[in-house]
Coordinates of C-alpha atoms and ligand atoms in Angstrom, one line a residue:
X1 CA -13.0 -21.8 -0.9
X2 CA -9.6 -20.9 -0.5
X3 CA -7.8 -20.3 -3.7
X4 CA -4.3 -22.2 -4.1
X5 CA -1.1 -20.2 -5.6
X6 CA 1.9 -21.9 -6.4
X7 CA 5.6 -18.9 -5.7
X8 CA 9.2 -19.1 -5.6
X9 CA 10.0 -16.5 -3.1
X10 CA 7.5 -15.9 -0.4
X11 CA 8.3 -12.9 1.6
X12 CA 6.7 -12.6 4.8
X13 CA 6.6 -8.9 6.4
X14 CA 7.2 -6.2 3.9
X15 CA 9.3 -3.5 6.4
X16 CA 12.7 -2.6 5.4
X17 CA 14.0 -6.7 5.6
X18 CA 10.9 -7.7 3.6
X19 CA 10.5 -5.8 0.8
X20 CA 14.2 -5.0 -0.1
X21 CA 14.2 -9.3 -0.4
X22 CA 11.1 -9.5 -2.5
X23 CA 13.1 -7.4 -4.5
X24 CA 16.5 -8.0 -4.8
X25 CA 14.7 -11.8 -5.6
X26 CA 12.2 -10.4 -8.4
X27 CA 15.4 -8.8 -9.3
X28 CA 16.9 -12.0 -10.4
X29 CA 14.3 -13.0 -12.2
X30 CA 12.1 -15.3 -9.7
X31 CA 8.7 -15.1 -9.3
X32 CA 7.6 -13.5 -5.5
X33 CA 4.8 -13.6 -3.6
X34 CA 4.7 -10.5 -0.5
X35 CA 2.1 -11.0 1.8
X36 CA 2.2 -8.3 4.7
X37 CA -1.3 -8.2 7.4
X38 CA -1.2 -4.4 6.6
X39 CA -2.3 -3.0 3.1
X40 CA 0.3 -0.1 3.8
X41 CA 3.6 -1.3 2.2
X42 CA 6.6 -0.6 4.6
X43 CA 6.2 -1.7 8.4
X44 CA 6.4 -0.8 11.5
X45 CA 9.8 1.2 10.9
X46 CA 7.1 3.2 7.4
X47 CA 4.1 3.1 8.9
X48 CA 4.2 3.1 13.1
X49 CA 8.0 3.2 14.4
X50 CA 11.3 5.7 11.9
X51 CA 9.7 7.6 9.5
X52 CA 6.6 9.1 11.0
X53 CA 8.9 9.1 14.5
X54 CA 11.1 11.4 12.1
X55 CA 8.8 13.7 11.0
X56 CA 7.8 14.7 14.3
X57 CA 11.1 15.0 15.3
X58 CA 12.2 16.9 12.6
X59 CA 8.6 19.4 13.3
X60 CA 10.3 18.8 17.1
X61 CA 13.6 20.5 15.5
X62 CA 12.2 23.2 14.0
X63 CA 10.4 24.5 16.7
X64 CA 13.2 24.8 18.9
X65 CA 15.6 25.9 17.2
X66 CA 12.7 28.8 15.7
X67 CA 12.9 29.4 20.1
X68 CA 16.7 30.1 20.0
X69 CA 16.9 32.1 16.6
X70 CA 15.6 34.8 19.5
X71 CA 19.0 34.7 21.4
X72 CA 20.1 35.8 17.6
X73 CA 18.3 38.7 17.4
X74 CA 15.2 36.9 15.3
X75 CA 12.3 36.8 17.3
X76 CA 8.7 34.6 16.7
X77 CA 5.6 33.8 18.6
X78 CA 5.2 31.0 20.8
X79 CA 4.6 27.6 18.3
X80 CA 0.8 26.9 18.1
X81 CA -0.2 23.6 17.1
X82 CA -3.1 22.9 14.8
X83 CA -2.7 18.3 15.9
X84 CA -5.1 17.6 13.0
X85 CA -2.6 19.0 10.2
X86 CA -0.1 17.6 12.1
X87 CA -1.5 14.3 11.8
X88 CA -2.7 14.6 8.0
X89 CA 0.5 15.5 7.6
X90 CA 2.8 12.7 8.2
X91 CA 0.0 10.2 7.8
X92 CA -0.7 11.7 4.6
X93 CA 2.3 13.1 2.7
X94 CA 4.5 11.3 4.6
X95 CA 3.8 8.0 5.1
X96 CA 1.6 7.7 2.3
X97 CA 3.7 8.9 0.3
X98 CA 6.9 6.2 1.0
X99 CA 3.6 3.5 0.7
X100 CA 2.7 4.3 -2.6
X101 CA 6.4 5.0 -3.8
X102 CA 6.9 1.2 -3.0
X103 CA 3.0 0.1 -3.8
X104 CA 4.5 1.5 -6.9
X105 CA 8.0 -0.9 -7.2
X106 CA 6.3 -3.7 -6.0
X107 CA 4.1 -4.0 -8.8
X108 CA 6.6 -2.8 -12.4
X109 CA 9.1 -5.8 -10.6
X110 CA 5.5 -8.0 -10.8
X111 CA 5.4 -9.3 -7.6
X112 CA 2.4 -10.4 -6.3
X113 CA 1.5 -8.8 -3.0
X114 CA -1.5 -10.2 -0.7
X115 CA -3.2 -8.6 2.2
X116 CA -4.0 -11.3 4.7
X117 CA -1.6 -12.9 8.1
X118 CA -0.1 -15.8 7.0
X119 CA 0.7 -19.2 8.9
X120 CA 2.5 -21.9 8.6
X121 CA 1.1 -25.7 8.0
X122 CA 4.1 -26.5 6.4
X123 CA 8.0 -26.4 4.8
X124 CA 6.6 -25.8 2.4
X125 CA 2.8 -24.5 2.9
X126 CA 1.1 -20.9 4.1
X127 CA -1.9 -19.7 4.5
X128 CA -2.6 -16.4 4.6
X129 CA -6.1 -14.9 6.2
X130 CA -7.2 -11.9 5.3
X131 CA -9.7 -10.4 7.0
X132 CA -13.5 -11.6 6.0
X133 CA -12.6 -12.8 2.5
X134 CA -11.5 -16.1 1.2
X135 CA -8.3 -17.2 2.5
X136 CA -4.9 -17.9 -0.5
X137 CA -2.5 -21.0 0.4
X138 CA 0.8 -20.4 -1.0
X139 CA 2.9 -22.9 -2.3
X140 CA 6.4 -22.0 -1.8
X141 CA 9.8 -23.3 -3.2
X142 CA 12.1 -20.8 -0.5
X143 CA 10.6 -18.5 1.6
X144 CA 11.6 -15.4 3.8
X145 CA 9.6 -14.3 7.0
X146 CA 10.5 -11.0 8.0
X147 CA 7.6 -10.8 10.4
X148 CA 9.3 -7.8 13.0
X149 CA 8.5 -6.6 16.2
X150 CA 6.2 -5.7 18.2
X151 CA 6.5 -2.8 21.7
X152 CA 6.7 -4.7 24.4
X153 CA 4.2 -3.7 26.9
X154 CA 3.7 -5.5 30.5
X155 CA -0.2 -7.1 31.4
X156 CA -0.1 -5.4 34.5
X157 CA -0.5 -2.2 32.6
X158 CA -2.8 -2.3 29.9
X159 CA -5.1 -1.3 32.2
X160 CA -6.2 1.8 30.1
X161 CA -6.0 2.2 26.6
X162 CA -6.8 5.8 26.3
X163 CA -4.0 6.4 28.6
X164 CA -1.3 4.4 28.4
X165 CA 0.0 3.9 25.3
X166 CA 3.5 2.6 23.8
X167 CA 5.4 3.3 20.6
X168 CA 1.9 2.9 18.1
X169 CA -0.8 4.8 19.9
X170 CA 1.6 8.0 21.1
X171 CA 2.8 8.5 16.8
X172 CA -1.0 8.3 15.9
X173 CA -0.9 11.3 18.6
X174 CA -4.1 11.3 20.3
X175 CA -3.7 14.3 22.3
X176 CA -1.0 17.1 23.0
X177 CA -1.2 15.4 27.5
X178 CA -0.3 18.0 29.5
X179 CA 1.4 15.5 32.0
X180 CA 3.4 12.5 29.8
X181 CA 5.6 9.6 32.3
X182 CA 8.0 8.4 29.4
X183 CA 9.1 4.2 31.2
X184 CA 12.0 3.9 29.4
X185 CA 14.3 5.8 28.6
X186 CA 16.3 4.3 25.6
X187 CA 15.8 5.1 22.0
X188 CA 11.6 5.1 21.9
X189 CA 11.1 7.2 25.1
X190 CA 13.9 9.9 24.3
X191 CA 12.6 11.1 20.7
X192 CA 9.3 10.0 21.6
X193 CA 9.3 12.5 25.1
X194 CA 10.8 15.4 22.4
X195 CA 8.4 14.9 20.1
X196 CA 5.9 16.2 22.8
X197 CA 7.6 17.9 24.5
X198 CA 8.3 20.3 21.3
X199 CA 4.5 19.5 21.1
X200 CA 4.1 21.6 24.9
X201 CA 3.7 18.3 27.5
X202 CA 5.5 18.1 30.4
X203 CA 7.7 15.1 30.4
X204 CA 9.0 13.1 33.1
X205 CA 11.7 10.2 31.8
X206 CA 12.0 7.3 34.5
X207 CA 14.9 4.6 33.3
X208 CA 15.3 1.3 35.6
X209 CA 19.1 1.4 35.1
X210 CA 21.9 4.5 36.5
X211 CA 21.4 6.1 33.2
X212 CA 19.5 6.2 29.9
X213 CA 20.7 4.6 26.8
X214 CA 23.1 1.8 28.2
X215 CA 24.3 0.7 25.7
X216 CA 26.4 4.5 23.9
X217 CA 29.1 5.6 25.8
X218 CA 28.5 8.3 29.0
X219 CA 29.9 10.9 27.4
X220 CA 28.2 11.0 24.2
X221 CA 24.7 10.6 26.5
X222 CA 26.5 13.5 28.2
X223 CA 25.4 16.6 26.2
X224 CA 21.7 14.8 25.5
X225 CA 21.2 14.5 29.0
X226 CA 22.1 18.1 29.8
X227 CA 19.4 19.8 27.1
X228 CA 16.6 16.7 28.2
X229 CA 17.5 18.1 31.4
X230 CA 16.4 21.7 30.6
X231 CA 13.5 20.2 28.3
X232 CA 11.9 17.6 30.8
X233 CA 10.2 18.1 33.8
X234 CA 12.6 14.9 35.1
X235 CA 13.8 12.5 34.4
X236 CA 14.9 9.7 37.3
X237 CA 17.4 7.1 36.6
X238 CA 17.6 4.0 38.8
X239 CA 14.0 4.5 39.7
X240 CA 11.1 1.5 38.6
X241 CA 7.9 2.2 38.2
X242 CA 6.0 0.1 41.4
X243 CA 2.3 0.3 40.1
X244 CA -0.1 2.6 37.6
X245 CA -3.3 2.9 39.1
X246 CA -5.3 5.2 36.2
X247 CA -7.6 7.6 38.5
X248 CA -10.6 10.2 37.7
X249 CA -7.9 12.4 37.6
X250 CA -5.4 10.7 35.7
X251 CA -2.7 8.1 36.3
X252 CA -1.0 7.3 39.3
X253 CA 1.8 6.0 39.1
X254 CA 4.3 4.4 42.3
X255 CA 7.2 5.1 41.6
X256 CA 10.9 3.0 43.0
X257 CA 14.6 5.2 44.0
X258 CA 16.9 6.6 44.9
X259 CA 15.4 10.2 45.8
X260 CA 12.7 9.8 43.8
X261 CA 8.7 11.0 44.9
X262 CA 6.2 8.3 45.7
X263 CA 4.1 9.0 43.4
X264 CA 2.7 11.0 40.9
X265 CA 0.6 11.6 38.6
X266 CA -0.1 12.1 34.8
X267 CA -2.5 12.3 32.1
X268 CA -1.0 10.2 29.7
X269 CA 1.8 7.4 29.7
X270 CA 3.6 5.5 27.1
X271 CA 5.5 3.0 28.0
X272 CA 8.5 2.5 26.1
X273 CA 10.3 -0.5 27.0
X274 CA 11.6 -2.4 24.7
X275 CA 10.6 -4.6 22.1
X276 CA 9.7 -8.2 21.6
X277 CA 8.9 -10.5 17.8
X278 CA 6.4 -10.7 16.7
X279 CA 5.9 -14.5 15.4
X280 CA 2.7 -15.5 17.6
X281 CA 0.6 -15.5 14.8
X282 CA 3.0 -17.8 12.3
X283 CA 2.9 -21.0 14.2
X284 CA 6.6 -21.2 13.0
X285 CA 6.5 -24.5 14.1
X286 CA 4.7 -26.2 11.7
X287 CA 7.7 -25.4 9.7
X288 CA 9.7 -26.9 12.1
X289 CA 11.5 -23.2 12.4
X290 CA 13.1 -22.9 15.5
X291 CA 13.7 -19.9 18.0
X292 CA 15.3 -19.2 21.0
X293 CA 14.5 -19.2 24.6
X294 CA 13.2 -15.0 23.9
X295 CA 11.2 -15.7 20.9
X296 CA 14.0 -14.8 18.2
X297 CA 13.9 -17.2 15.2
X298 CA 17.6 -18.6 15.2
X299 CA 19.2 -17.4 11.5
X300 CA 23.0 -18.9 10.5
X301 CA 26.0 -17.2 8.3
X302 CA 22.9 -17.0 5.3
X303 CA 20.4 -16.0 7.4
X304 CA 18.7 -19.5 7.1
X305 CA 16.9 -20.9 9.4
X306 CA 16.9 -24.5 10.9
X307 CA 14.7 -25.2 8.1
X308 CA 17.1 -24.9 4.9
X309 CA 14.4 -24.1 2.3
X310 CA 13.1 -21.0 4.9
X311 CA 15.5 -17.8 5.9
X312 CA 14.3 -15.3 8.2
X313 CA 15.8 -11.2 8.4
X314 CA 15.2 -7.9 10.7
X315 CA 13.9 -7.4 14.5
X316 CA 12.8 -11.1 14.6
X317 CA 15.9 -12.8 13.2
X318 CA 17.9 -11.2 16.6
X319 CA 18.9 -8.2 17.6
X320 CA 20.0 -4.8 17.1
X321 CA 16.3 -4.1 16.1
X322 CA 17.2 -1.2 13.4
X323 CA 15.7 -1.4 10.1
X324 CA 19.3 -0.9 8.6
X325 CA 20.4 -4.3 9.5
X326 CA 17.0 -5.9 8.0
X327 CA 17.8 -4.6 5.0
X328 CA 21.3 -5.5 4.8
X329 CA 19.9 -9.4 5.8
X330 CA 17.8 -9.2 3.2
X331 CA 20.5 -8.9 0.4
X332 CA 22.3 -11.7 2.5
X333 CA 20.0 -14.0 2.2
X334 CA 18.3 -13.2 -1.2
X335 CA 22.0 -13.9 -2.0
X336 CA 22.3 -17.3 -0.3
X337 CA 19.1 -18.5 -1.7
X338 CA 19.8 -17.7 -5.5
X339 CA 23.3 -19.7 -4.7
X340 CA 24.9 -16.5 -4.9
X341 CA 28.4 -16.4 -2.3
X342 CA 26.8 -14.2 0.8
X343 CA 28.3 -14.1 4.6
X344 CA 26.4 -11.6 6.7
X345 CA 29.6 -10.7 9.0
X346 CA 28.7 -6.7 9.5
X347 CA 32.2 -5.5 11.1
X348 CA 30.1 -2.5 12.3
X349 CA 26.4 -2.0 11.9
X350 CA 25.7 1.6 13.6
X351 CA 23.3 3.1 16.0
X352 CA 21.2 6.6 15.6
X353 CA 19.6 8.5 18.0
X354 CA 17.9 10.6 16.4
X355 CA 17.3 13.1 19.2
X356 CA 18.4 16.9 19.7
X357 CA 21.3 17.1 19.8
X358 CA 21.3 13.3 17.6
X359 CA 23.8 10.7 18.6
X360 CA 25.4 7.8 16.4
X361 CA 28.0 5.2 16.9
X362 CA 29.6 2.4 15.0
X363 CA 31.8 -0.8 15.7
X364 CA 32.8 -0.8 19.4
X365 CA 32.1 1.3 22.1
X366 CA 34.0 2.8 24.7
X367 CA 32.1 0.5 27.0
X368 CA 32.5 -2.4 26.1
X369 CA 36.7 -2.0 24.9
X370 CA 37.2 -1.9 28.5
X371 CA 34.3 -3.7 29.4
X372 CA 36.2 -6.9 27.6
X373 CA 39.4 -5.6 27.8
X374 CA 40.6 -5.1 24.0
X375 CA 44.1 -2.9 24.4
X376 CA 42.2 0.8 22.4
X377 CA 43.3 4.2 22.2
X378 CA 39.9 6.6 22.2
X379 CA 40.9 10.0 21.2
X380 CA 38.1 12.8 21.2
X381 CA 37.5 16.2 19.1
X382 CA 35.6 18.8 20.9
X383 CA 32.8 20.4 19.0
X384 CA 34.4 23.8 20.1
X385 CA 36.7 24.0 18.1
X386 CA 34.5 23.1 14.9
X387 CA 33.8 26.3 13.1
X388 CA 30.6 24.5 11.5
X389 CA 29.2 24.0 15.6
X390 CA 29.7 27.6 15.6
X391 CA 28.0 29.0 12.4
X392 CA 24.9 26.5 14.3
X393 CA 25.4 27.4 17.4
X394 CA 25.5 23.5 18.6
X395 CA 29.6 23.1 19.7
X396 CA 28.2 20.9 23.0
X397 CA 28.7 17.6 20.0
X398 CA 32.1 15.2 20.5
X399 CA 33.3 13.0 18.0
X400 CA 35.8 10.5 19.1
X401 CA 37.3 7.4 17.4
X402 CA 38.6 4.4 19.4
X403 CA 41.2 2.8 17.9
X404 CA 43.9 0.4 18.0
X405 CA 47.0 2.1 20.4
X406 CA 49.9 0.7 17.7
X407 CA 48.1 0.1 13.8
X408 CA 46.0 3.3 14.0
X409 CA 43.5 1.1 12.8
X410 CA 39.4 2.6 13.8
X411 CA 38.0 0.5 14.9
X412 CA 34.6 2.3 16.8
X413 CA 33.8 5.8 15.8
X414 CA 30.9 7.5 18.2
X415 CA 29.4 11.0 17.8
X416 CA 26.8 13.5 19.4
X417 CA 25.7 16.9 17.5
X418 CA 23.3 18.2 15.3
X419 CA 23.1 15.8 11.8
X420 CA 25.4 12.7 13.2
X421 CA 23.2 10.4 12.2
X422 CA 24.1 10.8 8.7
X423 CA 27.5 11.8 9.3
X424 CA 28.2 7.6 10.7
X425 CA 27.5 6.4 7.9
X426 CA 31.5 7.6 7.2
X427 CA 32.2 5.9 9.7
X428 CA 30.8 2.6 9.3
X429 CA 32.4 2.8 5.4
X430 CA 36.4 3.5 7.3
X431 CA 35.5 1.1 10.1
X432 CA 33.9 -1.7 7.4
X433 CA 37.3 -1.2 4.8
X434 CA 39.7 -1.5 8.3
X435 CA 41.1 1.9 7.2
X436 CA 43.3 3.7 9.5
X437 CA 43.2 7.3 11.4
X438 CA 45.7 7.8 8.4
X439 CA 43.0 7.2 6.0
X440 CA 41.2 9.7 8.0
X441 CA 42.2 12.4 7.9
X442 CA 44.6 12.4 4.2
X443 CA 40.5 12.6 3.0
X444 CA 40.2 15.3 2.2
X445 CA 36.2 16.8 4.0
X446 CA 34.4 19.8 3.0
X447 CA 35.1 22.8 4.5
X448 CA 33.3 24.1 6.5
X449 CA 30.8 21.1 7.6
X450 CA 31.0 19.4 11.0
X451 CA 32.4 16.2 8.9
X452 CA 36.1 17.5 8.9
X453 CA 35.2 17.3 12.8
X454 CA 35.9 13.0 12.1
X455 CA 38.9 14.4 9.9
X456 CA 40.6 16.2 12.8
X457 CA 39.6 13.5 15.5
X458 CA 41.7 11.0 13.4
X459 CA 44.5 13.5 13.1
X460 CA 44.7 14.0 16.9
X461 CA 45.3 10.0 16.6
X462 CA 48.8 11.4 16.0
X463 CA 49.4 13.7 18.6
X464 CA 47.7 17.4 17.8
X465 CA 45.3 18.8 14.8
X466 CA 44.6 22.2 13.7
X467 CA 42.0 23.4 15.8
X468 CA 42.5 21.7 18.4
X469 CA 46.0 20.6 20.7
X470 CA 45.2 18.0 23.7
X471 CA 46.8 19.5 26.8
X472 CA 50.1 16.8 26.0
X473 CA 51.0 18.5 23.4
X474 CA 50.4 21.8 24.5
X475 CA 53.6 24.8 25.6
X476 CA 53.2 26.8 28.8
X477 CA 55.2 29.9 28.7
Ligands
NAD501 P1 15.5 0.6 24.1 O1 16.3 -0.9 24.8 O2 16.0 1.1 23.3 O3 15.5 1.2 26.0 C1 14.0 0.3 26.8 C2 14.8 1.0 27.9 O4 13.6 0.7 28.9 C3 16.2 0.9 28.3 O5 16.7 1.6 29.0 C4 16.1 -0.2 29.7 O6 17.0 0.0 30.6 C5 14.5 0.6 30.0 N1 13.5 -0.9 30.6 C6 13.0 -1.2 30.8 N2 12.2 -1.6 31.8 C7 11.6 -0.6 32.7 C8 11.1 0.2 33.7 N3 10.0 -1.2 33.8 N4 11.0 0.5 34.1 C9 12.2 1.3 33.5 N5 12.2 2.1 32.4 C10 13.3 0.2 31.4 O7 13.6 -0.2 23.6 P2 13.2 0.7 22.7 O8 13.0 2.3 23.0 O9 11.7 0.3 23.3 O10 13.1 0.6 21.5 C11 12.8 -0.7 20.9 C12 14.2 -0.9 20.6 O11 13.3 -0.1 18.5 C13 15.5 -0.4 20.2 O12 16.2 -1.0 21.0 C14 15.4 -0.6 18.2 O13 16.8 -1.2 18.4 C15 14.7 0.5 17.9 N6 14.3 1.4 17.5 C16 15.6 2.0 17.3 C17 15.2 3.9 17.2 C18 16.7 4.1 16.2 O14 17.7 3.7 15.4 N7 16.9 5.3 16.1 C19 14.5 4.1 17.6 C20 13.5 4.1 17.9 C21 13.7 2.1 18.4

């Protein structure tokens, strides 16, 4: 027998869009039901995405750093990887701890959590089907839909799930393959390629476009690509995979591209060619929720769908598919639902690639500025001039600002180097606050830190800075 419950706010999906939405609504006095198919709250990001990949990237970075110590006179033996313990660390100590934290926070707010797959029945009703157990019919006043996204795995490549992985499979660490092919040189391909290379795999990357991380400025990608070409066996750009064939010897791969081998064999293949909205099971049409031709839910500037009392946030509500964008949208949706003034109008959504070095950017990129003809000036501060970078022996980094040529207002910030994923927040704040370069240079930054590179870069916008004089101001004798 189905049970029936009523709630003021129903939230579908307990990822970084859904659970903050549920918490904001409960904190404003609403009765809230939060539904997820996975009993472990936190969504893809926590259970099969951002968090496990960052835990593994942390391990990868330590492996590299310990290795690099040899040239500074401190030598350790090579790593011995106990895969079972590594898995247990990521899944129990990292993911499990955060799952428990979210569950406790939901309980403390009096949120009712239902486990099961939610489907709309009509614009005010959803049925939640837990595998095996009786279903629950939920009647709601408002809903916030935050179902996230799924890895895109072309059907023709779904031929050997043991050896052809998506990111979810790769994060389970089923084995450390001797030869790993990564299809797609985007965020996931490079981050997980870095992890497996550090653990001992020979990694080959195939990227269809001209360069890896095609959305990022080339000068930011260059130091990363240089390092990855040392860590990986090969990176083939402007190359496509024509076919994959499962054989006893491995997965045989036929490539199409300039100066690439026709055929290669791998022990495992990671497909990282993008993600798609996870909306198939929701029966959005039963509620009248409209989607675009790619399946993304159409939303307005308050994240309201085509049905006024239903909102959508996160990956399924449009790109970029980033956890922090989902979390920020959740606040807007709840404020709008409460009748508070709310508008989704961020000036900058930061992007971070957690490789080693990291790449981060926010606001206008140089390639966007050039492509759209926006007047801009680019100012670059190379980390060879940073004392902190020298102490870390990581001077390959670069900090750059894209500014308005007249007002010097900061339009974009880009960085590559260790730790820039944390540093980019200052750039986002500068863009959001409408800061000009002078605001940044007058902000006293602690010494010696990598954050000083932002301050010095801002100073360069007006000529020279203490630790770097561009060629235009250098005097020859
Ligand atoms: P992506 O869009 O970042 O990269 C996919 C890459 O695959 C692109 O460079 C594309 O040109 C290439 N590609 C597509 N089809 C191909 C083919 N047939 N052969 C070779 N290359 C091909 O996608 P992703 O890496 O799968 O990640 C998905 C999304 O997840 C990202 O866009 C991002 O929103 C999110 N994500 C973010 C982070 C982060 O914030 N650090 C990390 C992982 C994932």
